[in-house]
CSV table of C-alpha atoms and ligand atoms in Angstrom, one decimal:
chain,number,residue,atom,x,y,z
A,10,UNK,CA,14.6,-7.4,36.2
A,11,UNK,CA,12.2,-5.0,38.0
A,12,UNK,CA,9.2,-6.9,39.4
A,13,UNK,CA,6.9,-4.0,40.2
A,14,UNK,CA,5.2,-2.1,37.4
A,15,UNK,CA,3.1,0.9,38.3
A,16,UNK,CA,0.8,2.0,35.6
A,17,UNK,CA,-0.5,5.6,36.1
A,18,UNK,CA,-3.6,6.0,34.0
A,19,UNK,CA,-4.5,2.3,34.2
A,20,UNK,CA,-8.2,2.8,33.4
A,21,UNK,CA,-7.4,4.3,30.0
A,22,UNK,CA,-7.3,3.0,26.5
A,23,UNK,CA,-3.6,2.4,26.2
A,24,UNK,CA,-3.5,0.2,29.3
A,25,UNK,CA,-6.4,-2.0,28.1
A,26,UNK,CA,-5.6,-2.2,24.5
A,27,UNK,CA,-1.8,-2.7,24.7
A,28,UNK,CA,-0.2,-2.8,28.1
A,29,UNK,CA,-2.3,-5.6,29.7
A,30,UNK,CA,-2.1,-7.8,26.6
A,31,UNK,CA,1.7,-7.1,26.5
A,32,UNK,CA,2.0,-8.3,30.1
A,33,UNK,CA,-0.1,-11.4,29.4
A,34,UNK,CA,2.2,-12.2,26.4
A,35,UNK,CA,5.3,-11.8,28.6
A,36,UNK,CA,3.9,-14.2,31.1
A,37,UNK,CA,2.9,-16.7,28.5
A,38,UNK,CA,6.5,-16.7,27.1
A,39,UNK,CA,8.0,-17.1,30.6
A,40,UNK,CA,9.4,-13.6,31.0
A,41,UNK,CA,7.3,-12.7,34.1
A,42,UNK,CA,8.1,-14.6,37.3
A,43,UNK,CA,5.7,-15.3,40.1
A,44,UNK,CA,7.0,-12.3,42.1
A,45,UNK,CA,5.7,-9.8,39.5
A,46,UNK,CA,3.2,-7.2,40.8
A,47,UNK,CA,1.1,-4.7,38.8
A,48,UNK,CA,0.0,-1.6,40.6
A,49,UNK,CA,-2.8,-0.1,38.6
A,50,UNK,CA,-3.4,3.5,39.5
A,51,UNK,CA,-6.0,6.1,38.3
A,52,UNK,CA,-8.5,8.7,39.4
A,53,UNK,CA,-11.5,6.4,39.8
A,54,UNK,CA,-12.4,5.3,43.3
A,55,UNK,CA,-12.1,1.6,42.5
A,56,UNK,CA,-10.9,-1.4,44.4
A,57,UNK,CA,-8.9,-4.4,43.2
A,58,UNK,CA,-12.0,-6.4,42.2
A,59,UNK,CA,-13.4,-3.5,40.2
A,60,UNK,CA,-10.1,-3.1,38.3
A,61,UNK,CA,-9.8,-6.8,37.7
A,62,UNK,CA,-13.2,-7.0,36.1
A,63,UNK,CA,-12.3,-4.0,33.9
A,64,UNK,CA,-9.0,-5.6,33.0
A,65,UNK,CA,-10.5,-9.0,32.3
A,66,UNK,CA,-12.9,-7.5,29.7
A,67,UNK,CA,-9.9,-5.8,27.9
A,68,UNK,CA,-7.9,-9.0,28.0
A,69,UNK,CA,-10.8,-11.0,26.6
A,70,UNK,CA,-11.1,-8.5,23.8
A,71,UNK,CA,-7.5,-7.8,23.0
A,72,UNK,CA,-5.6,-10.9,24.1
A,73,UNK,CA,-8.0,-13.8,23.4
A,74,UNK,CA,-5.1,-15.6,21.6
A,75,UNK,CA,-2.9,-15.5,24.7
A,76,UNK,CA,-2.8,-18.5,27.1
A,77,UNK,CA,-5.7,-18.2,29.6
A,78,UNK,CA,-3.4,-19.0,32.5
A,79,UNK,CA,-1.2,-16.1,31.6
A,80,UNK,CA,-4.2,-13.7,31.4
A,81,UNK,CA,-5.4,-14.9,34.8
A,82,UNK,CA,-1.9,-14.3,36.2
A,83,UNK,CA,-2.0,-10.7,35.1
A,84,UNK,CA,-5.3,-10.2,36.8
A,85,UNK,CA,-4.2,-11.9,40.0
A,86,UNK,CA,-1.0,-10.0,40.2
A,87,UNK,CA,-2.8,-6.6,39.9
A,88,UNK,CA,-3.7,-4.2,42.7
A,89,UNK,CA,-5.6,-1.0,42.3
A,90,UNK,CA,-4.6,2.4,43.9
A,91,UNK,CA,-6.6,5.6,43.6
A,92,UNK,CA,-4.3,8.3,42.2
A,93,UNK,CA,-4.4,12.1,42.7
A,94,UNK,CA,-1.3,13.6,41.2
A,95,UNK,CA,-1.8,16.7,43.5
A,96,UNK,CA,-1.9,14.5,46.6
A,97,UNK,CA,1.6,13.2,47.5
A,98,UNK,CA,0.2,10.5,49.8
A,99,UNK,CA,-1.7,8.8,46.9
A,100,UNK,CA,1.4,8.8,44.7
A,101,UNK,CA,3.6,7.5,47.5
A,102,UNK,CA,1.2,4.6,48.1
A,103,UNK,CA,1.7,3.5,44.5
A,104,UNK,CA,5.4,3.3,44.7
A,105,UNK,CA,5.9,2.2,48.3
A,106,UNK,CA,7.2,-1.3,48.9
A,107,UNK,CA,10.3,-3.4,48.4
A,108,UNK,CA,12.6,-2.8,45.5
A,109,UNK,CA,12.5,-0.4,42.5
A,110,UNK,CA,9.5,0.2,40.4
A,111,UNK,CA,8.9,1.0,36.7
A,112,UNK,CA,6.4,3.9,36.7
A,113,UNK,CA,4.6,3.9,33.3
A,114,UNK,CA,2.9,7.2,32.6
A,115,UNK,CA,-0.1,6.1,30.6
A,116,UNK,CA,-1.5,9.6,31.1
A,117,UNK,CA,-2.4,12.5,28.9
A,118,UNK,CA,0.9,14.1,27.8
A,119,UNK,CA,-0.2,17.4,29.4
A,120,UNK,CA,0.1,15.9,32.9
A,121,UNK,CA,3.6,14.3,32.3
A,122,UNK,CA,5.4,17.1,34.1
A,123,UNK,CA,3.0,17.0,37.0
A,124,UNK,CA,3.4,13.2,37.3
A,125,UNK,CA,7.2,13.4,37.2
A,126,UNK,CA,7.3,16.0,39.9
A,127,UNK,CA,4.8,13.9,42.0
A,128,UNK,CA,6.9,10.8,41.6
A,129,UNK,CA,10.0,12.6,42.7
A,130,UNK,CA,8.3,14.2,45.7
A,131,UNK,CA,6.9,10.8,46.7
A,132,UNK,CA,10.4,9.4,46.6
A,133,UNK,CA,11.0,6.7,44.0
A,134,UNK,CA,13.0,3.7,45.4
A,135,UNK,CA,16.6,3.6,44.1
A,136,UNK,CA,17.0,2.0,40.7
A,137,UNK,CA,13.4,2.9,39.6
A,138,UNK,CA,12.5,3.8,36.0
A,139,UNK,CA,10.0,6.2,34.5
A,140,UNK,CA,8.3,5.4,31.2
A,141,UNK,CA,6.8,8.2,29.1
A,142,UNK,CA,4.5,7.5,26.2
A,143,UNK,CA,4.4,9.6,23.1
A,144,UNK,CA,4.0,12.4,22.3
A,145,UNK,CA,7.1,13.5,24.2
A,146,UNK,CA,6.2,17.2,24.6
A,147,UNK,CA,3.7,19.1,22.6
A,148,UNK,CA,6.4,21.1,20.7
A,149,UNK,CA,10.1,21.8,20.9
A,150,UNK,CA,9.9,24.1,23.9
A,151,UNK,CA,7.8,21.7,26.0
A,152,UNK,CA,10.1,18.8,25.0
A,153,UNK,CA,13.2,20.7,26.1
A,154,UNK,CA,11.4,21.7,29.4
A,155,UNK,CA,10.4,18.1,30.1
A,156,UNK,CA,13.9,16.8,29.4
A,157,UNK,CA,15.3,19.4,31.9
A,158,UNK,CA,12.8,18.3,34.5
A,159,UNK,CA,13.6,14.6,34.0
A,160,UNK,CA,17.4,15.2,34.1
A,161,UNK,CA,17.0,17.1,37.4
A,162,UNK,CA,15.4,14.1,39.1
A,163,UNK,CA,16.9,11.0,37.4
A,164,UNK,CA,19.6,9.7,35.1
A,165,UNK,CA,19.1,9.2,31.4
A,166,UNK,CA,19.4,5.4,31.8
A,167,UNK,CA,16.3,5.4,34.0
A,168,UNK,CA,14.2,7.3,31.5
A,169,UNK,CA,12.3,5.4,28.8
A,170,UNK,CA,10.7,7.6,26.1
A,171,UNK,CA,8.9,4.8,24.3
A,172,UNK,CA,7.9,4.5,20.7
A,173,UNK,CA,6.3,1.2,20.1
A,174,UNK,CA,7.2,1.4,16.4
A,175,UNK,CA,10.7,0.6,17.3
A,176,UNK,CA,9.5,-2.6,19.1
A,177,UNK,CA,7.6,-3.8,16.0
A,178,UNK,CA,9.4,-6.8,14.6
A,179,UNK,CA,9.0,-5.6,11.1
A,180,UNK,CA,11.0,-2.5,11.9
A,181,UNK,CA,13.7,-4.8,13.2
A,182,UNK,CA,13.4,-6.9,10.1
A,183,UNK,CA,14.2,-3.7,8.1
A,184,UNK,CA,17.3,-3.2,10.1
A,185,UNK,CA,18.4,-6.8,10.0
A,186,UNK,CA,17.8,-7.1,6.2
A,187,UNK,CA,19.7,-3.9,5.6
A,188,UNK,CA,22.7,-4.7,7.7
A,189,UNK,CA,23.2,-8.4,7.3
A,190,UNK,CA,23.2,-8.6,3.5
A,191,UNK,CA,26.3,-8.0,1.5
A,192,UNK,CA,24.3,-7.4,-1.7
A,193,UNK,CA,22.4,-4.5,-0.1
A,194,UNK,CA,25.0,-2.3,1.7
A,195,UNK,CA,27.1,-1.3,-1.3
A,196,UNK,CA,24.0,0.0,-3.1
A,197,UNK,CA,22.3,1.5,0.0
A,198,UNK,CA,22.9,5.1,-1.1
A,199,UNK,CA,21.8,8.0,-3.3
A,200,UNK,CA,23.8,6.6,-6.3
A,201,UNK,CA,21.4,3.6,-6.5
A,202,UNK,CA,18.3,4.6,-4.5
A,203,UNK,CA,16.1,7.2,-6.0
A,204,UNK,CA,13.4,7.4,-3.4
A,205,UNK,CA,12.3,5.8,-0.1
A,206,UNK,CA,8.6,5.9,0.7
A,207,UNK,CA,7.6,5.5,4.3
A,208,UNK,CA,3.9,5.1,4.4
A,209,UNK,CA,1.4,4.7,7.2
A,210,UNK,CA,-2.1,5.0,5.7
A,211,UNK,CA,-5.0,3.6,7.6
A,212,UNK,CA,-8.6,2.9,6.8
A,213,UNK,CA,-9.7,3.9,10.3
A,214,UNK,CA,-11.1,7.4,10.7
A,215,UNK,CA,-11.2,9.3,14.0
A,216,UNK,CA,-13.1,6.5,15.8
A,217,UNK,CA,-14.2,8.7,18.7
A,218,UNK,CA,-10.7,9.9,19.6
A,219,UNK,CA,-11.2,13.6,19.0
A,220,UNK,CA,-10.1,14.3,22.6
A,221,UNK,CA,-6.6,13.2,21.8
A,222,UNK,CA,-6.3,13.9,18.1
A,223,UNK,CA,-8.1,17.2,17.4
A,224,UNK,CA,-5.5,20.0,17.6
A,225,UNK,CA,-2.7,17.4,17.3
A,226,UNK,CA,-3.0,16.1,13.7
A,227,UNK,CA,-1.1,13.7,11.5
A,228,UNK,CA,2.3,15.5,11.5
A,229,UNK,CA,2.6,15.5,15.3
A,230,UNK,CA,0.8,12.2,15.9
A,231,UNK,CA,2.8,10.1,13.3
A,232,UNK,CA,5.6,11.9,11.5
A,233,UNK,CA,7.4,13.7,14.4
A,234,UNK,CA,7.9,10.4,16.2
A,235,UNK,CA,7.1,7.0,14.6
A,236,UNK,CA,7.8,7.7,11.0
A,237,UNK,CA,10.9,9.8,11.6
A,238,UNK,CA,12.3,7.0,13.7
A,239,UNK,CA,11.7,4.6,10.8
A,240,UNK,CA,13.4,7.0,8.5
A,241,UNK,CA,16.4,7.0,10.8
A,242,UNK,CA,16.6,3.2,10.7
A,243,UNK,CA,16.6,3.2,6.9
A,244,UNK,CA,19.1,6.0,6.5
A,245,UNK,CA,21.6,5.6,9.3
A,246,UNK,CA,25.2,4.6,8.9
A,247,UNK,CA,25.7,0.9,10.0
A,248,UNK,CA,26.1,1.0,13.8
A,249,UNK,CA,29.1,-0.8,15.3
A,250,UNK,CA,26.9,-2.6,17.8
A,251,UNK,CA,23.1,-2.7,18.4
A,252,UNK,CA,23.8,-1.4,21.9
A,253,UNK,CA,21.8,1.7,22.9
A,254,UNK,CA,24.6,4.2,22.5
A,255,UNK,CA,25.7,3.2,19.0
A,256,UNK,CA,22.1,2.8,17.8
A,257,UNK,CA,20.9,6.1,19.2
A,258,UNK,CA,24.0,8.0,18.1
A,259,UNK,CA,23.5,6.9,14.6
A,260,UNK,CA,19.8,7.8,14.6
A,261,UNK,CA,20.6,11.2,16.0
A,262,UNK,CA,23.1,11.7,13.1
A,263,UNK,CA,20.3,11.2,10.6
A,264,UNK,CA,18.0,13.6,12.3
A,265,UNK,CA,20.7,16.2,12.4
A,266,UNK,CA,21.4,15.6,8.7
A,267,UNK,CA,17.9,16.4,7.6
A,268,UNK,CA,18.0,19.6,5.5
A,269,UNK,CA,16.1,22.3,7.4
A,270,UNK,CA,12.8,23.5,6.0
A,271,UNK,CA,12.7,27.1,4.9
A,272,UNK,CA,9.5,28.7,3.6
A,273,UNK,CA,10.2,27.7,0.0
A,274,UNK,CA,10.7,24.0,1.0
A,275,UNK,CA,7.6,24.0,3.3
A,276,UNK,CA,5.6,25.1,0.3
A,277,UNK,CA,7.1,22.7,-2.2
A,278,UNK,CA,7.8,19.6,-0.1
A,279,UNK,CA,4.9,19.3,2.3
A,280,UNK,CA,1.2,18.7,2.0
A,281,UNK,CA,-1.7,18.6,4.5
A,282,UNK,CA,-5.3,17.6,4.0
A,283,UNK,CA,-8.3,16.4,5.9
A,284,UNK,CA,-11.1,14.0,5.0
A,285,UNK,CA,-14.5,14.8,3.8
A,286,UNK,CA,-17.6,12.6,4.3
A,287,UNK,CA,-17.4,9.3,2.5
A,288,UNK,CA,-17.6,5.5,2.7
A,289,UNK,CA,-15.2,3.2,4.6
A,290,UNK,CA,-16.2,-0.3,3.6
A,291,UNK,CA,-19.9,-0.5,4.5
A,292,UNK,CA,-19.8,2.5,6.9
A,293,UNK,CA,-20.7,6.1,6.0
A,294,UNK,CA,-18.2,8.4,7.7
A,295,UNK,CA,-18.9,12.1,8.4
A,296,UNK,CA,-16.4,14.8,7.3
A,297,UNK,CA,-13.6,15.2,9.9
A,298,UNK,CA,-14.9,18.6,10.9
A,299,UNK,CA,-18.3,17.1,11.6
A,300,UNK,CA,-17.0,14.3,13.8
A,301,UNK,CA,-18.1,14.5,17.4
A,302,UNK,CA,-15.7,16.6,19.6
A,303,UNK,CA,-13.9,18.2,16.7
A,304,UNK,CA,-13.4,22.0,16.7
A,305,UNK,CA,-12.9,23.1,13.0
A,306,UNK,CA,-11.1,26.2,14.3
A,307,UNK,CA,-8.1,23.9,15.3
A,308,UNK,CA,-7.4,23.3,11.6
A,309,UNK,CA,-6.3,19.8,12.3
A,310,UNK,CA,-4.9,17.7,9.4
A,311,UNK,CA,-5.7,14.0,9.0
A,312,UNK,CA,-3.2,13.5,6.2
A,313,UNK,CA,0.4,14.7,5.9
A,314,UNK,CA,3.1,14.2,3.4
A,315,UNK,CA,6.6,15.5,3.7
A,316,UNK,CA,9.6,14.9,1.4
A,317,UNK,CA,12.8,15.0,3.5
A,318,UNK,CA,16.2,15.5,2.1
A,319,UNK,CA,19.4,14.4,3.9
A,320,UNK,CA,22.6,16.3,3.7
A,321,UNK,CA,25.9,14.3,3.4
A,322,UNK,CA,27.4,11.9,0.9
A,323,UNK,CA,25.3,8.8,1.3
A,324,UNK,CA,21.9,10.3,0.6
A,325,UNK,CA,22.6,13.2,-1.9
A,326,UNK,CA,19.7,13.1,-4.4
A,327,UNK,CA,17.5,10.6,-2.6
A,328,UNK,CA,14.0,11.8,-1.6
A,329,UNK,CA,12.5,10.4,1.7
A,330,UNK,CA,8.8,10.6,1.1
A,331,UNK,CA,6.9,10.2,4.4
A,332,UNK,CA,3.1,9.9,4.1
A,333,UNK,CA,0.3,9.2,6.6
A,334,UNK,CA,-3.4,9.5,6.6
A,335,UNK,CA,-6.6,8.5,8.2
A,336,UNK,CA,-9.9,7.3,6.6
A,337,UNK,CA,-8.0,6.1,3.5
A,338,UNK,CA,-9.3,3.5,1.0
A,339,UNK,CA,-7.1,0.8,2.5
A,340,UNK,CA,-4.4,0.1,5.0
A,341,UNK,CA,-1.1,0.6,3.5
A,342,UNK,CA,1.7,0.4,6.0
A,343,UNK,CA,5.1,-0.1,4.4
A,344,UNK,CA,8.6,1.1,3.6
A,345,UNK,CA,9.3,1.0,-0.2
A,346,UNK,CA,12.8,1.5,-1.4
A,347,UNK,CA,12.8,2.6,-5.1
A,348,UNK,CA,16.1,1.9,-6.8
A,349,UNK,CA,17.2,3.9,-9.8
A,350,UNK,CA,16.5,2.5,-13.3
A,351,UNK,CA,19.2,0.7,-15.2
A,352,UNK,CA,21.0,3.2,-17.5
A,353,UNK,CA,20.8,1.1,-20.7
A,354,UNK,CA,19.3,-2.0,-22.2
A,355,UNK,CA,21.4,-3.7,-25.0
A,356,UNK,CA,18.2,-5.0,-26.6
A,357,UNK,CA,17.1,-1.4,-27.2
A,358,UNK,CA,13.8,-2.0,-25.5
A,359,UNK,CA,12.1,0.5,-23.2
A,360,UNK,CA,13.8,0.5,-19.8
A,361,UNK,CA,12.0,-1.9,-17.4
A,362,UNK,CA,10.5,-0.6,-14.2
A,363,UNK,CA,13.0,0.1,-11.5
A,364,UNK,CA,13.6,-2.5,-8.7
A,365,UNK,CA,11.7,-2.1,-5.5
A,366,UNK,CA,12.3,-3.5,-2.1
A,367,UNK,CA,9.2,-3.5,0.1
A,368,UNK,CA,9.0,-4.0,3.9
A,369,UNK,CA,5.5,-4.5,5.4
A,370,UNK,CA,5.3,-2.5,8.7
A,371,UNK,CA,2.5,-4.4,10.2
A,372,UNK,CA,2.2,-7.5,8.1
A,373,UNK,CA,5.3,-9.6,8.3
A,374,UNK,CA,6.2,-9.3,4.6
A,375,UNK,CA,9.3,-8.6,2.6
A,376,UNK,CA,9.3,-8.4,-1.2
A,377,UNK,CA,11.8,-7.6,-3.9
A,378,UNK,CA,10.5,-6.6,-7.4
A,379,UNK,CA,12.9,-7.5,-10.1
A,380,UNK,CA,12.7,-7.9,-13.9
A,381,UNK,CA,12.7,-11.5,-15.1
A,382,UNK,CA,12.8,-13.1,-18.5
A,383,UNK,CA,9.6,-14.4,-20.1
A,384,UNK,CA,9.1,-17.3,-22.5
A,385,UNK,CA,9.6,-17.1,-26.2
A,386,UNK,CA,12.4,-16.3,-28.6
A,387,UNK,CA,14.9,-13.6,-27.6
A,388,UNK,CA,14.7,-11.7,-24.3
A,389,UNK,CA,11.3,-10.7,-23.3
A,390,UNK,CA,11.2,-8.9,-19.9
A,391,UNK,CA,8.5,-9.6,-17.3
A,392,UNK,CA,8.0,-8.4,-13.8
A,393,UNK,CA,9.2,-10.9,-11.1
A,394,UNK,CA,8.3,-10.5,-7.5
A,395,UNK,CA,10.1,-12.4,-4.8
A,396,UNK,CA,8.0,-12.5,-1.7
A,397,UNK,CA,8.8,-13.7,1.8
A,398,UNK,CA,6.3,-14.3,4.6
A,399,UNK,CA,8.2,-13.8,7.8
A,400,UNK,CA,7.6,-15.7,11.0
A,401,UNK,CA,5.2,-14.1,13.5
A,402,UNK,CA,7.0,-12.3,16.3
A,403,UNK,CA,7.5,-14.0,19.7
A,404,UNK,CA,6.0,-10.9,21.4
A,405,UNK,CA,3.7,-8.1,20.4
A,406,UNK,CA,5.3,-4.7,20.2
A,407,UNK,CA,4.1,-3.6,23.6
A,408,UNK,CA,5.2,-6.9,25.2
A,409,UNK,CA,8.7,-6.3,23.8
A,410,UNK,CA,8.7,-2.7,24.9
A,411,UNK,CA,7.6,-3.7,28.5
A,412,UNK,CA,10.3,-6.4,28.6
A,413,UNK,CA,13.0,-3.8,27.7
A,414,UNK,CA,11.7,-1.4,30.4
A,415,UNK,CA,11.6,-4.1,33.1
A,416,UNK,CA,15.0,-5.5,32.2
A,417,UNK,CA,16.6,-2.0,31.9
A,418,UNK,CA,17.4,-2.0,28.2
A,419,UNK,CA,17.0,1.5,26.7
A,420,UNK,CA,17.9,0.4,23.2
A,421,UNK,CA,14.3,0.8,21.9
A,422,UNK,CA,13.5,4.0,23.7
A,423,UNK,CA,14.2,7.5,22.4
A,424,UNK,CA,17.1,9.5,24.0
A,425,UNK,CA,16.4,13.0,25.1
A,426,UNK,CA,18.5,14.6,22.4
A,427,UNK,CA,16.7,12.6,19.7
A,428,UNK,CA,13.3,13.7,20.9
A,429,UNK,CA,14.3,17.4,20.8
A,430,UNK,CA,16.0,17.0,17.4
A,431,UNK,CA,12.8,15.4,15.9
A,432,UNK,CA,10.8,18.5,17.1
A,433,UNK,CA,13.5,20.7,15.6
A,434,UNK,CA,12.9,19.0,12.3
A,435,UNK,CA,9.2,19.4,12.2
A,436,UNK,CA,8.8,22.8,13.9
A,437,UNK,CA,9.4,24.9,10.7
A,438,UNK,CA,6.7,22.8,9.0
A,439,UNK,CA,4.2,23.3,11.8
A,440,UNK,CA,5.0,27.1,11.8
A,441,UNK,CA,4.6,27.3,8.0
A,442,UNK,CA,1.3,25.5,8.1
A,443,UNK,CA,0.1,27.7,10.9
A,444,UNK,CA,1.1,30.8,8.8
A,445,UNK,CA,-1.0,29.4,6.0
A,446,UNK,CA,1.9,28.8,3.5
A,447,UNK,CA,0.4,25.4,2.6
A,448,UNK,CA,-3.3,25.0,1.7
A,449,UNK,CA,-5.4,22.5,3.6
A,450,UNK,CA,-6.5,20.1,0.9
A,451,UNK,CA,-9.4,17.7,1.1
A,452,UNK,CA,-10.1,14.1,0.2
A,453,UNK,CA,-13.2,12.0,0.5
A,454,UNK,CA,-13.1,9.3,3.3
A,455,UNK,CA,-12.4,6.0,1.6
A,456,UNK,CA,-10.2,7.5,-1.2
A,457,UNK,CA,-6.5,7.4,-1.8
A,458,UNK,CA,-6.0,10.9,-0.3
A,459,UNK,CA,-5.8,14.3,-1.9
A,460,UNK,CA,-5.5,14.3,-5.7
A,461,UNK,CA,-2.3,14.8,-7.5
A,462,UNK,CA,0.0,12.6,-5.5
B,504,LIG,P1,-7.0,7.8,27.9
B,504,LIG,O1,-7.6,9.1,28.0
B,504,LIG,O2,-7.8,6.6,27.4
B,504,LIG,O3,-6.5,7.4,29.4
B,504,LIG,C1,-5.8,8.3,30.2
B,504,LIG,C2,-5.7,7.7,31.6
B,504,LIG,O4,-5.1,8.7,32.4
B,504,LIG,C3,-7.1,7.5,32.2
B,504,LIG,O5,-7.0,6.4,33.1
B,504,LIG,C4,-7.4,8.8,33.0
B,504,LIG,O6,-8.3,8.7,34.0
B,504,LIG,C5,-6.0,9.1,33.5
B,504,LIG,N1,-5.8,10.5,33.9
B,504,LIG,C6,-6.1,11.5,33.1
B,504,LIG,N2,-5.7,12.7,33.7
B,504,LIG,C7,-5.3,12.3,34.9
B,504,LIG,C8,-4.8,13.0,36.1
B,504,LIG,N3,-4.7,14.3,36.1
B,504,LIG,N4,-4.4,12.3,37.2
B,504,LIG,C9,-4.5,11.0,37.2
B,504,LIG,N5,-5.0,10.2,36.1
B,504,LIG,C10,-5.3,10.9,35.0
B,504,LIG,O7,-5.6,7.9,27.1
B,504,LIG,P2,-4.8,6.7,26.4
B,504,LIG,O8,-4.8,5.6,27.4
B,504,LIG,O9,-5.3,6.5,25.1
B,504,LIG,O10,-3.4,7.4,26.3
B,504,LIG,C11,-2.5,7.4,27.4
B,504,LIG,C12,-1.1,7.9,26.8
B,504,LIG,O11,-0.6,6.9,25.9
B,504,LIG,C13,-1.1,9.2,26.1
B,504,LIG,O12,0.1,9.9,26.4
B,504,LIG,C14,-1.2,8.8,24.7
B,504,LIG,O13,-0.7,9.8,23.8
B,504,LIG,C15,-0.4,7.6,24.7
B,504,LIG,N6,-0.7,6.6,23.6
B,504,LIG,C16,-1.9,6.1,23.4
B,504,LIG,C17,-2.1,5.1,22.4
B,504,LIG,C18,-3.5,4.5,22.3
B,504,LIG,O14,-3.7,3.8,21.3
B,504,LIG,N7,-4.4,4.6,23.2
B,504,LIG,C19,-1.1,4.8,21.5
B,504,LIG,C20,0.2,5.4,21.7
B,504,LIG,C21,0.4,6.3,22.7
B,504,LIG,P3,-9.8,9.2,33.8
B,504,LIG,O15,-10.4,8.0,33.1
B,504,LIG,O16,-10.3,9.4,35.2
B,504,LIG,O17,-9.7,10.4,33.0
């Protein structure tokens, strides 16, 4: 277990909102020993006290439910270093010391290459690891370039391309449910499953994050990484073990089996839209293009829908409908497996609705929609929903992700070839949208998205 974590970009939102609470949760559960040290580095000319005050405010806000002693431990174990990626001495000062470090790049993706080079020149202690947040690259070419750079300075087992969706317990529930139930595996294919919906719709709008989001948009922000990863977990062949090689090989197979998008499929199987002014709860929200910091010329979408098809025997004729949007009427974050209808009812009645298996992605919920039998004479069919409320996870997603990094387990991080393959999948869609093959639709903030879904 590595005991020194260097967060580069430690004054930013990711560190405060997720990494510090993740560390506090790790300490509260006994995963961080007394020797743990956090080196918090960023451009501000701060000292330890200034950083600790800043960190304490974030922990108060985001980790109020975590044991107070664990929160204090995170503050006490942190030291601040000023960081200038162009000044090798400042980088060396962050990593110098006994034993390997885990260097977490909580930085804007545009400076990842600069940071990797700076860490290499500074001389990372043997056995160190580098953690890269999403997005990994800004397109296929930059992802390939970044992979080349990383491979020239360290081995794949030392590189963590993290995707916190893989660390969400619900995603693991999905995998466990799929693979540990005899009743599911024989019907987990196109003969029995008509459509799989993978939905991440949120009622939050831009919330002041134009600097990150504008020019990126829903497809790159959500589909290229998080939602394609979930698609992989739903569709992959059962791996022999849950070790990093088997799991990542099987995910890669799925990405490689996605039918490539030509112009006809970009037009017929993808949609993009952005929100207009509207109401979200009791708030009036401006149109996306009127949000502060947005340049309408970027043509950024806040809603994307893509229907993927997979080549191969298992998934012939199954649609994988992936949808994400901001400023929607409600939070809907789930995977819904729609089974095919029964072919015949001996009673001669209309066919009942098809069975659905639903996995909540944020809420710990699992439900199966069946058809049951109602009261009365004869067979009257009624909907029957079996619902399970799952136990809360031991650790939040970022706690789990940090534990994997510190303990050297790459299972939940993305391998270089997976990252490139995901870009290969979405690049024709991005190109088709850029070329104007798909209109930019609009929907009022607080609605269910563009009409005609
Ligand atoms: P912020 O802009 O809030 O923070 C970025 C941090 O990096 C700041 O501390 C900033 O310092 C520092 N920084 C920027 N440029 C440099 C530079 N050239 N040299 C040294 N330090 C620099 O971004 P986030 O924290 O939101 O995001 C960080 C990463 O995490 C990004 O890759 C993002 O895509 C990813 N991510 C973020 C999520 C989130 O919810 N926030 C969720 C998932 C991924 P300064 O304040 O001086 O600019």
